[in-house]
């Protein structure tokens, strides 16, 4: 990264802090949010809701924690070990507690007695959906559609405000035939591009090759590209030369349905896809492009985000 | 607990699942939420917002994770080891990763290589506030007021839907003189009682003695009671005979200000207090008392929660 790029990223971050939009902590990528920032996130979230209101999706909202069982089935730790966050708890008695409190930092300190629990942090808001849909038995003949949202965790401390350790994702998750998933994927791509145009954000699409099915990557990545399984919509946020993925439109083929045991009405392994948006990143893109005070944004952009006011 | 009570709790839980208001997972106390449930939570949250709109509080919203440094300063693990959740990550190389994946379950399985990170789950939504206020230097002469909200984690798996492992808390956090905190505490008690009356919920107050400053408890608990530091508002939720704390109104004296180094304008250690509401518990109390379909709730209750509609 060139010095100019670094400075641009640092300037944007400092401005966000100075305005109080993000509130720094002592950990990079972990921030509080003020009322203005939350108002933008809520407006973007509501806009996505209006776009999809007629789809008849089942609304599911999740806390930022999911079952370890569901996480294991996804293969996430196998593919993204460094991004995973597991939750550990204390199961000892009073004596163990005293020992933990007295444990020297170089021996692990007070966390030395923590043991892995049956819950983990959610890496993407669609992950808790699969075990729930699987547990209901075969899909209806026409398939199924879920609208999910949660805070998500990815362990990648960064000075780039667009790369947070905790951020919100709003996703649509589609279950059904390959035809349905392909149509869903392409419909959401078009919707998202139109949405970013309405927000006057310079969106670009990219056929992504990051290996979301598996890490031992090249072959799979090439397969993904040629099969057009993963598209992203990129917006310049912190660094004009390195746009950030703000939307992701994926056809999983039978990867998740096999992992969780999701079957169609005929008993065949189903196909799945998802269309997800990073709410903080879109809020940051708006702030970057239209200025740090939403009151000063173009009337057309404000009208799209706050239609009633 | 008598059999009758257990049955009542189980029935309520089953009804919530059947209606889809809460979506079960394989972990007790961890649920998805449907649109209706989220609508109730949002309405309660907005009602608290209207009650406090004129107070001039600084709005802070947080992800459900806070810095380990801030968590350690609070003394939470010392007082509530079994409720704490620490976040552990993988810091190894490819070889460590392969070894973790191959590790036998009885040796800790794939989580065996996880190490404690610099972030932990937030136990109460006011905890991330203190280090932020401390970092700004001395308080203004009149003190300060923050309105905080986040998902919180407490490790207490339970079949009682009112005892979740992840739930949302909306809190007001007050900084200033003992007089200001006492007035704040009593003002919020009155406000909360009036709010529950408007919602036609049978609220009772209790002078609480759970040792929120420290575990080695009796003496401190007695001190708390006689100093009237901690009040709770209780509502019957799952078990009519064992009401749940839905609001908590606390005067911390100088406990948190000492722990975090928060000083008043004259350089003295400040006093703090908080007034917090458990949003899921209030939503559950409404469902318990007025029925599982908000459309059928008394018009007066609907009018308080959804004044515009």
Coordinates of C-alpha atoms in Angstrom, one line a residue:
Chain A
X1 CA 0.0 0.0 0.0
X2 CA 1.4 3.4 -1.0
X3 CA 1.9 6.2 1.5
X4 CA -0.9 8.2 -0.1
X5 CA -3.3 5.4 0.4
X6 CA -2.4 4.9 4.0
X7 CA -2.8 8.6 4.7
X8 CA -6.3 8.6 3.0
X9 CA -7.4 5.7 5.2
X10 CA -6.0 7.3 8.3
X11 CA -7.6 10.7 7.5
X12 CA -11.0 9.1 7.1
X13 CA -10.7 7.2 10.3
X14 CA -9.6 10.3 12.2
X15 CA -12.5 12.3 10.8
X16 CA -15.0 9.6 11.8
X17 CA -13.6 9.7 15.4
X18 CA -13.5 13.5 15.5
X19 CA -17.1 13.7 14.4
X20 CA -18.0 11.1 17.0
X21 CA -19.6 8.9 14.3
X22 CA -17.4 6.0 15.5
X23 CA -16.1 5.9 19.0
X24 CA -12.6 4.3 19.3
X25 CA -11.7 1.7 21.9
X26 CA -8.2 0.3 22.7
X27 CA -8.8 -2.5 20.1
X28 CA -8.5 -1.8 16.4
X29 CA -11.7 -2.6 14.5
X30 CA -13.9 -2.4 17.6
X31 CA -16.0 0.8 17.9
X32 CA -19.0 2.3 19.5
X33 CA -21.4 4.1 17.2
X34 CA -23.2 7.4 17.8
X35 CA -26.8 8.4 17.0
X36 CA -26.0 9.7 13.5
X37 CA -24.1 6.6 12.5
X38 CA -26.8 4.3 13.8
X39 CA -29.4 6.4 12.0
X40 CA -27.6 5.8 8.7
X41 CA -27.3 2.0 9.4
X42 CA -31.0 1.9 10.2
X43 CA -32.0 3.8 7.0
X44 CA -29.9 1.4 4.8
X45 CA -31.4 -1.6 6.6
X46 CA -34.9 -0.2 6.1
X47 CA -34.2 0.5 2.4
X48 CA -33.1 -3.1 1.9
X49 CA -36.3 -4.1 3.7
X50 CA -38.5 -2.0 1.3
X51 CA -36.7 -3.5 -1.7
X52 CA -37.5 -7.1 -0.5
X53 CA -40.9 -6.5 1.2
X54 CA -42.9 -8.2 -1.5
X55 CA -40.7 -11.3 -1.7
X56 CA -42.5 -13.0 1.2
X57 CA -39.3 -13.9 3.1
X58 CA -39.5 -15.3 6.6
X59 CA -37.8 -12.8 8.9
X60 CA -35.3 -14.2 11.3
X61 CA -33.1 -12.0 13.6
X62 CA -30.2 -13.4 15.6
X63 CA -28.0 -12.5 18.5
X64 CA -24.3 -12.5 17.4
X65 CA -23.7 -15.9 18.8
X66 CA -24.6 -19.3 17.3
X67 CA -24.3 -22.9 18.3
X68 CA -20.9 -24.5 18.0
X69 CA -22.6 -27.5 16.4
X70 CA -24.0 -25.4 13.6
X71 CA -20.6 -23.6 13.2
X72 CA -18.7 -26.9 13.0
X73 CA -21.1 -28.2 10.3
X74 CA -20.4 -25.2 8.1
X75 CA -16.7 -25.9 7.9
X76 CA -15.8 -22.3 8.7
X77 CA -12.9 -23.1 11.0
X78 CA -11.4 -25.4 8.4
X79 CA -11.6 -22.6 5.8
X80 CA -11.0 -19.5 7.9
X81 CA -9.3 -20.4 11.1
X82 CA -7.8 -16.9 11.7
X83 CA -11.2 -15.2 11.4
X84 CA -13.1 -17.5 13.8
X85 CA -14.0 -16.5 17.4
X86 CA -14.9 -19.2 19.9
X87 CA -16.5 -18.4 23.3
X88 CA -14.9 -19.8 26.4
X89 CA -16.4 -20.0 29.9
X90 CA -15.4 -20.8 33.4
X91 CA -16.7 -24.1 34.8
X92 CA -14.6 -24.6 37.9
X93 CA -15.3 -24.2 41.7
X94 CA -14.2 -21.6 44.1
X95 CA -10.7 -23.0 44.4
X96 CA -10.3 -23.1 40.6
X97 CA -11.5 -19.5 40.6
X98 CA -8.9 -18.4 43.1
X99 CA -6.2 -20.2 41.2
X100 CA -7.3 -18.5 37.9
X101 CA -7.3 -15.0 39.5
X102 CA -3.8 -15.7 40.9
X103 CA -2.4 -17.2 37.7
X104 CA 0.6 -15.2 36.3
X105 CA 0.0 -13.4 33.0
X106 CA 2.8 -15.5 31.4
X107 CA 0.8 -18.6 32.4
X108 CA -2.3 -17.3 30.8
X109 CA -3.6 -15.1 33.6
X110 CA -7.2 -15.3 34.7
X111 CA -8.3 -16.8 31.3
X112 CA -6.2 -19.9 31.9
X113 CA -9.1 -21.8 33.3
X114 CA -11.5 -20.9 30.5
X115 CA -12.8 -23.8 28.4
X116 CA -14.5 -23.9 25.0
X117 CA -18.3 -23.7 25.3
X118 CA -21.1 -24.9 23.0
X119 CA -21.4 -21.4 21.4
X120 CA -19.3 -19.4 19.0
X121 CA -19.4 -15.9 17.4
X122 CA -21.5 -15.8 14.2
X123 CA -19.2 -15.3 11.2
X124 CA -22.1 -14.4 8.7
X125 CA -25.8 -13.8 9.5
X126 CA -26.9 -16.7 7.3
X127 CA -25.1 -19.3 9.3
X128 CA -27.6 -19.7 12.1
X129 CA -30.4 -20.1 9.4
X130 CA -29.2 -23.4 7.9
X131 CA -29.6 -25.6 11.0
X132 CA -33.0 -24.1 11.7
X133 CA -34.3 -24.8 8.2
X134 CA -32.7 -28.2 8.2
X135 CA -34.5 -29.2 11.5
X136 CA -37.9 -28.5 9.9
X137 CA -37.6 -31.3 7.4
X138 CA -38.0 -31.2 3.6
X139 CA -38.5 -27.8 1.9
X140 CA -41.9 -26.9 0.4
X141 CA -42.1 -27.6 -3.3
X142 CA -41.5 -24.0 -4.2
X143 CA -38.4 -23.7 -1.9
X144 CA -38.0 -21.2 0.9
X145 CA -36.7 -17.7 1.5
X146 CA -35.3 -16.3 4.7
X147 CA -34.4 -12.7 5.6
X148 CA -31.7 -12.8 8.3
X149 CA -29.7 -10.2 10.2
X150 CA -27.2 -10.1 13.0
X151 CA -23.9 -8.7 14.2
X152 CA -21.1 -10.8 12.9
X153 CA -17.5 -11.3 14.1
X154 CA -14.3 -11.6 12.1
X155 CA -11.0 -11.6 13.8
X156 CA -9.1 -9.2 11.6
X157 CA -7.9 -6.2 13.6
X158 CA -7.3 -3.4 11.2
X159 CA -6.9 0.4 11.1
X160 CA -9.3 0.5 8.2
X161 CA -12.7 1.5 9.5
X162 CA -14.3 -0.6 6.7
X163 CA -12.7 -3.7 8.2
X164 CA -14.4 -4.1 11.6
X165 CA -14.1 -7.0 13.9
X166 CA -17.9 -6.7 14.7
X167 CA -20.3 -5.5 12.0
X168 CA -23.9 -6.1 10.9
X169 CA -24.9 -8.1 7.9
X170 CA -28.4 -8.2 6.4
X171 CA -28.8 -11.3 4.2
X172 CA -31.5 -13.0 2.1
X173 CA -31.0 -16.8 2.0
X174 CA -32.7 -18.8 -0.7
X175 CA -33.4 -22.5 -0.7
X176 CA -34.6 -24.4 -3.8
X177 CA -33.7 -25.6 -7.3
X178 CA -30.6 -24.4 -9.1
X179 CA -32.9 -22.3 -11.4
X180 CA -34.5 -20.6 -8.4
X181 CA -31.1 -19.8 -6.8
X182 CA -29.6 -18.5 -10.1
X183 CA -32.7 -16.2 -10.6
X184 CA -32.4 -15.1 -7.0
X185 CA -28.7 -14.3 -7.3
X186 CA -29.1 -12.3 -10.5
X187 CA -32.3 -10.5 -9.3
X188 CA -30.5 -9.3 -6.2
X189 CA -27.4 -8.2 -8.1
X190 CA -29.6 -6.0 -10.3
X191 CA -31.6 -4.7 -7.2
X192 CA -28.4 -3.9 -5.4
X193 CA -26.8 -2.1 -8.3
X194 CA -30.0 0.0 -8.7
X195 CA -30.0 0.7 -5.0
X196 CA -26.4 1.9 -5.0
X197 CA -27.2 4.1 -8.0
X198 CA -30.1 5.6 -6.1
X199 CA -27.7 6.3 -3.3
X200 CA -25.3 7.8 -5.9
X201 CA -22.5 5.5 -4.9
X202 CA -20.0 4.3 -7.6
X203 CA -20.6 0.6 -7.4
X204 CA -18.6 -1.9 -9.4
X205 CA -19.3 -5.6 -9.7
X206 CA -16.6 -8.3 -9.4
X207 CA -16.7 -12.0 -10.0
X208 CA -15.0 -13.0 -6.8
X209 CA -12.5 -15.7 -6.4
X210 CA -12.0 -15.9 -2.7
X211 CA -12.5 -19.5 -1.8
X212 CA -15.7 -19.4 0.3
X213 CA -16.1 -23.2 0.1
X214 CA -12.6 -24.2 1.0
X215 CA -9.2 -22.9 1.7
X216 CA -7.0 -25.2 -0.4
X217 CA -7.8 -22.7 -2.9
X218 CA -6.6 -22.4 -6.5
X219 CA -8.6 -25.1 -8.1
X220 CA -11.7 -24.3 -6.2
X221 CA -11.3 -20.6 -6.8
X222 CA -11.0 -21.2 -10.5
X223 CA -14.0 -23.4 -10.4
X224 CA -15.9 -20.7 -8.6
X225 CA -15.0 -18.1 -11.2
X226 CA -15.9 -20.3 -14.2
X227 CA -19.2 -21.3 -12.6
X228 CA -19.9 -17.7 -11.6
X229 CA -20.8 -18.7 -8.0
X230 CA -19.7 -15.6 -6.2
X231 CA -20.3 -12.0 -7.2
X232 CA -19.4 -8.9 -5.1
X233 CA -20.4 -5.3 -5.3
X234 CA -17.5 -3.1 -4.5
X235 CA -17.5 0.5 -3.3
X236 CA -14.6 2.8 -2.6
X237 CA -14.7 3.4 1.2
X238 CA -11.4 4.1 3.0
X239 CA -9.0 3.7 0.1
X240 CA -10.1 5.0 -3.3
X241 CA -7.8 2.5 -5.1
X242 CA -8.9 -0.5 -3.1
X243 CA -12.7 -0.7 -3.0
X244 CA -14.5 -2.7 -0.3
X245 CA -17.0 -5.5 -0.9
X246 CA -20.3 -4.1 0.4
X247 CA -22.6 -6.7 -1.1
X248 CA -22.1 -10.4 -1.9
X249 CA -24.3 -12.6 -4.0
X250 CA -23.6 -16.3 -3.8
X251 CA -24.7 -19.6 -5.2
X252 CA -23.5 -22.3 -2.8
X253 CA -24.6 -25.2 -5.1
X254 CA -25.2 -28.0 -2.6
X255 CA -22.4 -27.1 -0.2
X256 CA -24.5 -25.9 2.8
X257 CA -27.5 -28.1 2.1
X258 CA -25.2 -31.2 2.2
X259 CA -23.4 -29.9 5.3
X260 CA -26.7 -29.4 7.2
X261 CA -28.9 -32.0 5.6
X262 CA -31.4 -29.7 3.8
X263 CA -33.6 -31.6 1.3
X264 CA -36.2 -30.5 -1.2
X265 CA -39.8 -31.8 -1.4
X266 CA -38.6 -34.8 -3.4
X267 CA -35.9 -35.7 -0.9
X268 CA -33.0 -34.5 -3.0
X269 CA -30.2 -32.4 -1.4
X270 CA -31.4 -28.8 -2.0
X271 CA -29.4 -25.9 -3.5
X272 CA -28.9 -22.6 -1.6
X273 CA -27.8 -19.1 -2.2
X274 CA -27.5 -15.9 -0.3
X275 CA -27.4 -12.1 -1.0
X276 CA -25.8 -10.2 1.8
X277 CA -25.0 -6.6 2.6
X278 CA -22.5 -5.2 5.0
X279 CA -24.5 -2.4 6.7
X280 CA -21.5 -0.6 8.3
X281 CA -19.6 -0.6 5.1
X282 CA -22.5 0.9 3.2
X283 CA -22.9 3.6 5.9
X284 CA -19.2 4.4 5.6
X285 CA -19.4 4.6 1.8
X286 CA -22.2 7.1 2.1
X287 CA -20.2 9.1 4.6
X288 CA -17.1 9.0 2.4
X289 CA -18.9 10.0 -0.8
X290 CA -21.5 12.5 0.5
X291 CA -19.7 14.0 3.5
X292 CA -19.8 13.4 7.2
X293 CA -23.1 15.2 7.9
X294 CA -26.1 13.4 6.5
X295 CA -28.0 16.7 6.7
X296 CA -25.8 18.0 3.9
X297 CA -26.2 14.9 1.6
X298 CA -27.9 15.5 -1.8
X299 CA -31.7 15.7 -1.5
X300 CA -32.1 12.7 -3.8
X301 CA -30.0 10.5 -1.6
X302 CA -31.7 11.7 1.6
X303 CA -35.1 11.0 -0.1
X304 CA -34.1 7.4 -0.9
X305 CA -32.9 6.8 2.7
X306 CA -35.5 8.8 4.6
X307 CA -38.5 8.8 2.3
X308 CA -41.0 9.8 5.0
X309 CA -39.1 12.9 6.4
Chain B
X1 CA -39.4 -25.4 42.2
X2 CA -42.8 -27.0 42.3
X3 CA -44.1 -29.1 39.4
X4 CA -46.8 -26.6 38.7
X5 CA -44.2 -23.9 38.3
X6 CA -42.1 -26.0 36.0
X7 CA -45.1 -26.8 33.8
X8 CA -46.0 -23.2 33.6
X9 CA -42.5 -22.3 32.4
X10 CA -42.4 -25.1 29.9
X11 CA -45.8 -24.3 28.5
X12 CA -44.9 -20.7 28.0
X13 CA -41.7 -21.7 26.2
X14 CA -43.5 -24.2 24.0
X15 CA -46.1 -21.6 23.0
X16 CA -43.4 -19.1 22.1
X17 CA -41.8 -21.8 19.9
X18 CA -45.1 -22.9 18.3
X19 CA -46.0 -19.3 17.4
X20 CA -42.5 -18.8 16.1
X21 CA -41.8 -15.8 18.3
X22 CA -38.6 -17.4 19.5
X23 CA -36.8 -19.9 17.3
X24 CA -35.1 -22.7 19.2
X25 CA -31.5 -23.8 18.6
X26 CA -29.7 -26.8 20.1
X27 CA -28.4 -24.6 23.0
X28 CA -30.7 -23.6 25.8
X29 CA -31.1 -19.8 26.2
X30 CA -30.0 -19.1 22.6
X31 CA -32.9 -18.2 20.2
X32 CA -33.6 -16.6 16.9
X33 CA -36.4 -14.0 16.9
X34 CA -39.2 -13.6 14.4
X35 CA -40.6 -10.3 13.0
X36 CA -43.4 -10.0 15.7
X37 CA -41.0 -10.5 18.6
X38 CA -38.5 -8.0 17.1
X39 CA -41.4 -5.5 16.6
X40 CA -42.2 -5.7 20.3
X41 CA -38.6 -5.2 21.3
X42 CA -38.3 -2.2 18.9
X43 CA -41.5 -0.7 20.4
X44 CA -40.3 -1.1 24.0
X45 CA -36.9 0.4 23.0
X46 CA -38.6 3.3 21.3
X47 CA -40.8 3.9 24.3
X48 CA -37.8 4.1 26.6
X49 CA -36.3 6.5 24.0
X50 CA -39.4 8.8 24.2
X51 CA -39.3 8.8 28.0
X52 CA -35.7 10.0 28.0
X53 CA -35.6 12.1 24.9
X54 CA -35.5 15.4 26.8
X55 CA -32.7 14.3 29.1
X56 CA -30.0 15.2 26.6
X57 CA -28.1 11.9 27.0
X58 CA -25.3 11.1 24.6
X59 CA -26.4 8.1 22.5
X60 CA -23.8 5.3 22.3
X61 CA -24.5 2.0 20.6
X62 CA -22.2 -1.0 20.9
X63 CA -21.5 -4.3 19.3
X64 CA -21.8 -7.2 21.8
X65 CA -18.1 -7.4 22.3
X66 CA -15.9 -5.1 24.4
X67 CA -12.2 -4.8 25.2
X68 CA -10.7 -7.3 27.6
X69 CA -8.9 -4.4 29.2
X70 CA -12.1 -2.7 30.0
X71 CA -13.7 -5.9 31.2
X72 CA -10.8 -6.6 33.5
X73 CA -11.0 -3.2 35.1
X74 CA -14.7 -3.8 36.0
X75 CA -13.8 -6.8 38.2
X76 CA -16.6 -8.8 36.5
X77 CA -14.7 -12.1 36.3
X78 CA -13.8 -11.8 39.9
X79 CA -17.5 -11.4 40.9
X80 CA -19.2 -13.5 38.3
X81 CA -16.8 -16.0 36.9
X82 CA -19.5 -18.4 35.7
X83 CA -21.4 -15.8 33.7
X84 CA -18.4 -14.4 31.8
X85 CA -17.6 -15.3 28.2
X86 CA -14.1 -14.7 26.8
X87 CA -13.4 -14.8 23.0
X88 CA -10.6 -17.0 21.8
X89 CA -8.9 -17.0 18.4
X90 CA -6.5 -19.0 16.4
X91 CA -3.0 -17.5 15.9
X92 CA -1.1 -20.5 14.6
X93 CA 0.3 -21.4 11.2
X94 CA -0.8 -24.1 8.7
X95 CA 0.8 -26.9 10.7
X96 CA -0.9 -25.8 13.9
X97 CA -4.2 -25.6 12.0
X98 CA -3.8 -29.2 10.7
X99 CA -3.0 -30.3 14.2
X100 CA -6.0 -28.6 15.6
X101 CA -8.3 -30.1 13.0
X102 CA -6.9 -33.6 13.8
X103 CA -7.0 -33.1 17.6
X104 CA -9.2 -35.8 19.3
X105 CA -12.3 -34.5 21.0
X106 CA -11.1 -35.7 24.4
X107 CA -8.0 -33.6 23.9
X108 CA -10.0 -30.5 23.2
X109 CA -10.7 -31.1 19.5
X110 CA -10.3 -28.2 17.0
X111 CA -10.6 -25.6 19.7
X112 CA -7.5 -26.9 21.5
X113 CA -5.3 -24.3 19.8
X114 CA -7.6 -21.3 20.5
X115 CA -6.0 -18.6 22.7
X116 CA -7.6 -15.8 24.7
X117 CA -7.9 -12.6 22.6
X118 CA -8.1 -9.0 23.6
X119 CA -11.9 -8.9 23.4
X120 CA -14.7 -10.5 25.5
X121 CA -18.4 -10.6 25.4
X122 CA -20.2 -7.6 27.0
X123 CA -22.0 -8.5 30.2
X124 CA -24.0 -5.3 30.5
X125 CA -24.4 -2.5 28.0
X126 CA -23.0 0.1 30.4
X127 CA -19.6 -1.6 30.6
X128 CA -18.1 -0.3 27.4
X129 CA -19.2 3.2 28.4
X130 CA -16.9 3.7 31.4
X131 CA -13.5 3.4 29.6
X132 CA -14.7 5.8 26.9
X133 CA -15.8 8.4 29.3
X134 CA -12.6 7.9 31.4
X135 CA -10.4 8.5 28.3
X136 CA -12.0 11.9 27.7
X137 CA -10.6 13.4 31.0
X138 CA -12.5 15.1 33.8
X139 CA -16.3 15.4 33.6
X140 CA -18.0 18.7 32.9
X141 CA -19.1 20.5 36.1
X142 CA -22.7 19.3 35.7
X143 CA -21.7 15.7 35.1
X144 CA -22.6 13.5 32.1
X145 CA -25.3 11.2 30.9
X146 CA -25.0 8.4 28.4
X147 CA -27.7 6.3 26.7
X148 CA -26.2 2.9 25.8
X149 CA -27.6 -0.3 24.3
X150 CA -26.1 -3.6 23.1
X151 CA -26.6 -7.3 23.1
X152 CA -25.2 -8.8 26.3
X153 CA -24.0 -12.3 27.2
X154 CA -24.4 -14.2 30.4
X155 CA -23.5 -17.8 30.6
X156 CA -26.5 -19.3 32.3
X157 CA -28.1 -21.9 30.0
X158 CA -31.7 -22.2 31.1
X159 CA -35.1 -23.6 29.9
X160 CA -36.7 -20.4 31.2
X161 CA -37.2 -18.1 28.1
X162 CA -36.7 -15.1 30.4
X163 CA -33.2 -16.3 31.2
X164 CA -31.3 -16.0 27.9
X165 CA -27.6 -16.3 27.2
X166 CA -27.8 -13.4 24.8
X167 CA -30.3 -10.5 25.3
X168 CA -30.5 -6.8 24.8
X169 CA -30.1 -4.1 27.4
X170 CA -30.9 -0.5 27.2
X171 CA -29.3 1.6 29.9
X172 CA -28.9 5.2 31.0
X173 CA -25.5 5.8 32.7
X174 CA -25.1 8.9 34.9
X175 CA -21.9 10.5 36.0
X176 CA -21.6 13.2 38.6
X177 CA -22.2 14.1 42.3
X178 CA -23.9 11.7 44.7
X179 CA -26.9 14.0 44.7
X180 CA -27.2 13.8 40.9
X181 CA -27.0 10.0 40.9
X182 CA -29.5 9.7 43.7
X183 CA -31.9 11.9 41.9
X184 CA -31.3 10.1 38.6
X185 CA -31.9 6.7 40.3
X186 CA -35.2 7.8 41.9
X187 CA -36.4 9.6 38.8
X188 CA -35.9 6.5 36.6
X189 CA -37.6 4.3 39.2
X190 CA -40.7 6.5 39.0
X191 CA -40.5 6.7 35.2
X192 CA -40.2 2.9 34.9
X193 CA -43.1 2.2 37.3
X194 CA -45.3 4.6 35.3
X195 CA -44.1 3.0 32.1
X196 CA -45.0 -0.5 33.3
X197 CA -48.4 0.8 34.5
X198 CA -49.0 2.2 31.1
X199 CA -48.2 -1.2 29.6
X200 CA -50.6 -2.7 32.2
X201 CA -47.9 -4.9 33.6
X202 CA -48.0 -5.8 37.4
X203 CA -44.6 -4.3 38.4
X204 CA -43.2 -4.7 41.9
X205 CA -40.1 -3.0 43.2
X206 CA -37.4 -4.8 45.2
X207 CA -34.4 -3.6 47.1
X208 CA -32.0 -6.0 45.7
X209 CA -29.2 -7.7 47.6
X210 CA -27.3 -9.5 44.9
X211 CA -23.7 -8.5 45.3
X212 CA -23.0 -6.5 42.2
X213 CA -19.8 -5.0 43.6
X214 CA -18.3 -8.2 44.8
X215 CA -19.0 -11.8 45.4
X216 CA -17.8 -12.4 49.0
X217 CA -21.2 -11.3 49.7
X218 CA -23.0 -11.1 53.0
X219 CA -21.4 -8.0 54.4
X220 CA -21.5 -6.2 51.1
X221 CA -25.0 -7.3 50.4
X222 CA -26.2 -6.0 53.7
X223 CA -24.3 -2.8 53.1
X224 CA -26.0 -2.5 49.7
X225 CA -29.4 -3.0 51.2
X226 CA -29.0 -0.5 54.0
X227 CA -27.5 2.1 51.6
X228 CA -30.3 1.4 49.1
X229 CA -27.8 1.1 46.2
X230 CA -29.7 -1.4 44.0
X231 CA -33.4 -1.4 43.2
X232 CA -35.0 -3.8 40.8
X233 CA -38.4 -3.8 39.1
X234 CA -39.8 -7.3 38.9
X235 CA -42.5 -8.6 36.5
X236 CA -44.0 -12.1 36.5
X237 CA -42.8 -13.7 33.2
X238 CA -42.3 -17.4 33.0
X239 CA -43.2 -18.3 36.5
X240 CA -46.0 -16.3 38.3
X241 CA -44.4 -17.1 41.7
X242 CA -40.9 -16.1 40.7
X243 CA -41.0 -12.7 38.9
X244 CA -38.0 -11.7 36.8
X245 CA -36.0 -8.5 37.1
X246 CA -36.9 -6.4 34.1
X247 CA -35.3 -3.1 35.2
X248 CA -32.4 -2.3 37.5
X249 CA -31.6 1.1 39.1
X250 CA -28.2 1.3 40.6
X251 CA -26.0 3.7 42.5
X252 CA -22.4 2.5 42.2
X253 CA -21.0 5.0 44.6
X254 CA -17.4 5.3 43.4
X255 CA -16.9 1.7 42.4
X256 CA -16.7 2.1 38.6
X257 CA -15.2 5.6 38.7
X258 CA -12.4 4.3 40.8
X259 CA -11.9 1.2 38.6
X260 CA -11.8 3.3 35.4
X261 CA -10.3 6.5 36.7
X262 CA -13.3 8.8 36.1
X263 CA -13.0 12.2 37.8
X264 CA -15.2 15.2 38.2
X265 CA -14.3 18.8 37.2
X266 CA -12.5 19.3 40.5
X267 CA -10.4 16.2 40.1
X268 CA -12.2 14.1 42.6
X269 CA -13.3 10.5 41.8
X270 CA -16.8 10.8 40.4
X271 CA -19.9 8.9 41.4
X272 CA -21.9 6.8 38.9
X273 CA -25.2 5.1 38.5
X274 CA -27.2 3.3 35.9
X275 CA -30.8 2.6 35.0
X276 CA -31.2 -0.5 32.8
X277 CA -33.9 -2.4 31.1
X278 CA -33.9 -6.0 29.8
X279 CA -35.7 -5.6 26.4
X280 CA -36.4 -9.3 25.8
X281 CA -37.8 -9.7 29.3
X282 CA -40.2 -6.8 28.9
X283 CA -41.3 -8.2 25.5
X284 CA -41.8 -11.6 27.1
X285 CA -43.8 -10.0 30.0
X286 CA -46.1 -8.3 27.5
X287 CA -46.6 -11.6 25.6
X288 CA -47.3 -13.4 28.9
X289 CA -49.8 -10.9 30.2
X290 CA -51.6 -9.7 27.1
X291 CA -51.4 -12.8 24.9
X292 CA -49.1 -14.1 22.1
X293 CA -50.6 -11.9 19.4
X294 CA -49.9 -8.2 19.8
X295 CA -52.9 -7.4 17.5
X296 CA -55.1 -8.7 20.3
X297 CA -53.5 -6.6 23.1
X298 CA -55.6 -3.9 24.8
X299 CA -55.9 -0.8 22.7
X300 CA -54.4 1.3 25.5
X301 CA -51.3 -0.9 25.6
X302 CA -51.0 -0.8 21.8
X303 CA -51.4 2.9 21.9
X304 CA -48.5 3.3 24.3
X305 CA -46.2 1.0 22.3
X306 CA -47.2 2.0 18.8
X307 CA -48.5 5.6 19.2
X308 CA -48.3 6.5 15.5
X309 CA -50.2 3.5 14.1

